[in-house]
PDB file of C-alpha atoms in Angstrom:
ATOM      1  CA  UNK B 780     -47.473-110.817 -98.166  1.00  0.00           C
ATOM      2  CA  UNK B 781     -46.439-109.714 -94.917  1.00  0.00           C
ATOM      3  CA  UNK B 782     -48.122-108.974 -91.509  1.00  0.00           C
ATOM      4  CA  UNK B 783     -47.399-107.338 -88.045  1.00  0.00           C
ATOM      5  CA  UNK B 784     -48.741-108.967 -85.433  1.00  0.00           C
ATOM      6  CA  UNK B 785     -48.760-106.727 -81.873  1.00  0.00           C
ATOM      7  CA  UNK B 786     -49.067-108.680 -78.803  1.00  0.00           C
ATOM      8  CA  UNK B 787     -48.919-106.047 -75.261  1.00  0.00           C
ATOM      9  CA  UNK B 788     -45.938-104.269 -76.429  1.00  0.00           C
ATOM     10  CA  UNK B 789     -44.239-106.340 -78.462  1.00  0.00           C
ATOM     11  CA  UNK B 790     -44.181-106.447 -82.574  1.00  0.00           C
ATOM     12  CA  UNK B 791     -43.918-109.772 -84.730  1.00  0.00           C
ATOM     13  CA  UNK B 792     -43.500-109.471 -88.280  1.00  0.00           C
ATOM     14  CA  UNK B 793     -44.660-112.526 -90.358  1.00  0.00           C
ATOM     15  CA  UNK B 794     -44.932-113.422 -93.603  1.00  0.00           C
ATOM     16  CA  UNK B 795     -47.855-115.455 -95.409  1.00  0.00           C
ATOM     17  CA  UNK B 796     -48.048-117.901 -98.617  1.00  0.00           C
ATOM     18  CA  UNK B 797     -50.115-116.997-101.524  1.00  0.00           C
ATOM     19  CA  UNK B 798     -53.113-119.071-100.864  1.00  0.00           C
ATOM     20  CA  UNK B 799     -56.834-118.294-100.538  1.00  0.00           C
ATOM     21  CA  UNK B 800     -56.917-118.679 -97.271  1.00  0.00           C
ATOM     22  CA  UNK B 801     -53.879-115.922 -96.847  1.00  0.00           C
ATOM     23  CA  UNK B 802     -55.797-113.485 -98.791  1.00  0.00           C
ATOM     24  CA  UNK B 803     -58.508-114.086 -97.326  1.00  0.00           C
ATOM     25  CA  UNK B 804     -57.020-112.753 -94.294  1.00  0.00           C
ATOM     26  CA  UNK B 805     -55.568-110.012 -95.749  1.00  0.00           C
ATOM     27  CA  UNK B 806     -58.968-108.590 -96.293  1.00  0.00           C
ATOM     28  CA  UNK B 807     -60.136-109.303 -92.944  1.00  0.00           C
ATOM     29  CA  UNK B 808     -56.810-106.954 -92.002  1.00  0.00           C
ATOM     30  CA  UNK B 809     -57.029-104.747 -89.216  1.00  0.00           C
ATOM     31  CA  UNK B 810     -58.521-107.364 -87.110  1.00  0.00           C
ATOM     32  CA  UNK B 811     -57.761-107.707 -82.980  1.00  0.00           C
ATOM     33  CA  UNK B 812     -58.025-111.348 -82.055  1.00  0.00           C
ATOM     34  CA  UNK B 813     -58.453-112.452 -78.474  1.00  0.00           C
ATOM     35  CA  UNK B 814     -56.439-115.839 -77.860  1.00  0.00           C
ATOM     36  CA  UNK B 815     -55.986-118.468 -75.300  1.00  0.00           C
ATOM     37  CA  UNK B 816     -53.558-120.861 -74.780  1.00  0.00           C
ATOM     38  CA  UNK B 817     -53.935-124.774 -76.617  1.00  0.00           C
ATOM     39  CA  UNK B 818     -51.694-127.320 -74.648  1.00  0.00           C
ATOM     40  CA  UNK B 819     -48.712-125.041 -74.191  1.00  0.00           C
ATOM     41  CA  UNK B 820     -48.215-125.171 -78.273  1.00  0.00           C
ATOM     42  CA  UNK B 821     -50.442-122.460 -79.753  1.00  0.00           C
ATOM     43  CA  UNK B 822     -52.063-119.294 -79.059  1.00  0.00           C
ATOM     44  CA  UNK B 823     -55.612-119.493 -80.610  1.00  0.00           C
ATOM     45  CA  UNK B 824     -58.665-116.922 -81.276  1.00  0.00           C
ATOM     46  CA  UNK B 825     -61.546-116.597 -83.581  1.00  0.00           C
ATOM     47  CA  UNK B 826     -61.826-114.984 -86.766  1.00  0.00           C
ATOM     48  CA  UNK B 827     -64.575-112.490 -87.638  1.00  0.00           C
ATOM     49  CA  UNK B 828     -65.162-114.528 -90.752  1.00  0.00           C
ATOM     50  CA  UNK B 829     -64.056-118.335 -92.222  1.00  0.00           C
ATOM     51  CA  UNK B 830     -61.106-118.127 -94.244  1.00  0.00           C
ATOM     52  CA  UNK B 831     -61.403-119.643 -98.208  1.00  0.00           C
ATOM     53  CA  UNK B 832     -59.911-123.616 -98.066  1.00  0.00           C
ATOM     54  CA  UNK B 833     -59.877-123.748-101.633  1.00  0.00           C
ATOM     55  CA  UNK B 834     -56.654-125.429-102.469  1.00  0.00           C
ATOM     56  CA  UNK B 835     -55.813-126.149 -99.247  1.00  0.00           C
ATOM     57  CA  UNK B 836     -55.082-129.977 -98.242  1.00  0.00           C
ATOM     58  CA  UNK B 837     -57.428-131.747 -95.476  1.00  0.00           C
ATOM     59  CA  UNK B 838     -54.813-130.778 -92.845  1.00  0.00           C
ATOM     60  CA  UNK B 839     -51.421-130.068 -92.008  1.00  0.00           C
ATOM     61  CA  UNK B 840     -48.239-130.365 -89.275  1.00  0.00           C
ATOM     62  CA  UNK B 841     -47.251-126.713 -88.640  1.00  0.00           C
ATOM     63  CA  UNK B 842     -43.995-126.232 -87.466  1.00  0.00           C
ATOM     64  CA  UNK B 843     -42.912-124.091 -84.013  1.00  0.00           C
ATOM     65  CA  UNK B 844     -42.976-120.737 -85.896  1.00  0.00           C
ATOM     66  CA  UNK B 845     -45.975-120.958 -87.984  1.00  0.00           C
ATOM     67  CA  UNK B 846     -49.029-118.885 -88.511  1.00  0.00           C
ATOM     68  CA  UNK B 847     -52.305-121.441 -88.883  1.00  0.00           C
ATOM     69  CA  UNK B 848     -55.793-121.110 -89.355  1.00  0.00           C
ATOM     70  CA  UNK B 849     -58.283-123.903 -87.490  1.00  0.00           C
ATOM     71  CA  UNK B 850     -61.218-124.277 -90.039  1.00  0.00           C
ATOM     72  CA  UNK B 851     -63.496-125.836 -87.670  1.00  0.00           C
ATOM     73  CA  UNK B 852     -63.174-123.070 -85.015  1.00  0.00           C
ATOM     74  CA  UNK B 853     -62.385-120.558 -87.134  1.00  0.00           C
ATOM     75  CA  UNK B 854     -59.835-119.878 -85.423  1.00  0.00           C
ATOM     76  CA  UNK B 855     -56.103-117.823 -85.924  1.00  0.00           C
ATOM     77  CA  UNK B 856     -53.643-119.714 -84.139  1.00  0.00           C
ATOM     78  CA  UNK B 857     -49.920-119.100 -83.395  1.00  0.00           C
ATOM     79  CA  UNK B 858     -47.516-122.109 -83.445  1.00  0.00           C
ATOM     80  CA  UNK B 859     -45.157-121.587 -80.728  1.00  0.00           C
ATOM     81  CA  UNK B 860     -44.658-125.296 -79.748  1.00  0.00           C
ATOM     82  CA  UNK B 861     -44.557-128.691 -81.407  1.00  0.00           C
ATOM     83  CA  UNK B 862     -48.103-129.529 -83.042  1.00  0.00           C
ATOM     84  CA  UNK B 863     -48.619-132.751 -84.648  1.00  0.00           C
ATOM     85  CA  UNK B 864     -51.028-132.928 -87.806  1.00  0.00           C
ATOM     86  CA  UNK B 865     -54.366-132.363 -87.612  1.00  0.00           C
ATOM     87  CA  UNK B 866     -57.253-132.003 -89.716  1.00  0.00           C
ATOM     88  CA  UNK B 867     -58.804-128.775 -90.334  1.00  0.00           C
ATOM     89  CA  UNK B 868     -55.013-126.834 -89.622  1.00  0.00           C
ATOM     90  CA  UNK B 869     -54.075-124.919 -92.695  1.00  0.00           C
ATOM     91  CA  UNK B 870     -50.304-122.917 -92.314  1.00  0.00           C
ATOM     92  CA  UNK B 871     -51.062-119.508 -93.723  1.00  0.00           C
ATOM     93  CA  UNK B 872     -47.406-118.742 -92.984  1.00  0.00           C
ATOM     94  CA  UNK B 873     -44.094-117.971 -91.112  1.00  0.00           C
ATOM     95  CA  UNK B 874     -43.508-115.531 -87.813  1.00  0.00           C
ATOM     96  CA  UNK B 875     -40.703-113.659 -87.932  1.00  0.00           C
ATOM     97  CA  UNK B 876     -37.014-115.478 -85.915  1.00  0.00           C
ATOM     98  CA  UNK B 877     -37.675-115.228 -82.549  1.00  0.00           C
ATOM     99  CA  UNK B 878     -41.007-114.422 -82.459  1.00  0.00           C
ATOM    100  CA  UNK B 879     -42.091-118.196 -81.528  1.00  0.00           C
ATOM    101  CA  UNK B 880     -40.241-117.783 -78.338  1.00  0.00           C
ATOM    102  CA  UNK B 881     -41.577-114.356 -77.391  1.00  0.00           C
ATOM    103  CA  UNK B 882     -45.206-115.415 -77.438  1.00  0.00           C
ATOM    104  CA  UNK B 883     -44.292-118.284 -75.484  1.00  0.00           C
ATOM    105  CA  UNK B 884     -43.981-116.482 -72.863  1.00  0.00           C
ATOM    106  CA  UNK B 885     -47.074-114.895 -72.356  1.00  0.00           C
ATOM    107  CA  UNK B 886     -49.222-117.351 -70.314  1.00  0.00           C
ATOM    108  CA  UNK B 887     -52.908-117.504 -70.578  1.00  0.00           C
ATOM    109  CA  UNK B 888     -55.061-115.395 -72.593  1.00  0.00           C
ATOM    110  CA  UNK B 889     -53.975-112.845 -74.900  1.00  0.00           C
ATOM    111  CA  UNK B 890     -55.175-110.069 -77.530  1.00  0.00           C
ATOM    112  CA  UNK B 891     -53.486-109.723 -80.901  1.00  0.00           C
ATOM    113  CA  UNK B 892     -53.702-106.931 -83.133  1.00  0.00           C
ATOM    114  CA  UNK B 893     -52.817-108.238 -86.892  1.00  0.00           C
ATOM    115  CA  UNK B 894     -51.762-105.857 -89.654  1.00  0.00           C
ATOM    116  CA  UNK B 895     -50.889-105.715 -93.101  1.00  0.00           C
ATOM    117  CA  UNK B 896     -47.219-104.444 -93.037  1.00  0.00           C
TER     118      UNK B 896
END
């Protein structure tokens, strides 16, 4: 399952597990997300609606690169940094090579469009 995720004027591809939280998602899809910045790591923004945990373990340790959901804020969230586990983080999947680093380098808040590709 892949996405496009447009932040200003630049295009990420990514590309999610099979999970219920992922399709979940998917259905939400078009969706604009506005984001702020979590401890120069992640890019987070809410969700119009909670994303299914069924299956999903109690948390996770995304890797720089990943595409997350936060279950207690409902939130999308964009690893671009070094996150350690933490409950309620679910990786819904992969950005594209490179992409990590782009978003990095937009500093404070920032609106996401998300896609399916």
């Amino acid at each position: 399952m892949r996405i496009v995720i447009t932040l200003g004027d630049k295009r990420f591809g990514a590309l999610l597990r099979d999970s219920a939280a992922s399709r979940d998602l998917l259905r939400q899809l078009p969706v604009t997300v506005d984001m702020v910045d979590h401890g120069g790591v992640e890019k987070t923004g809410p969700l119009p609606s909670p994303l299914s945990l069924d299956g999903q373990p109690e948390g996770a340790d995304p890797d720089v690169g990943d595409v997350g959901y936060y279950a207690p804020g409902n939130d999308l969230v964009l690893y671009y940094g070094d996150q350690s586990y933490y409950p309620g983080i679910v990786v819904l999947g992969r950005l594209d090579s490179g992409a990590a680093a782009q978003i990095a380098k937009q500093s404070g808040p920032v609106t996401v469009t998300v896609e399916a590709r």
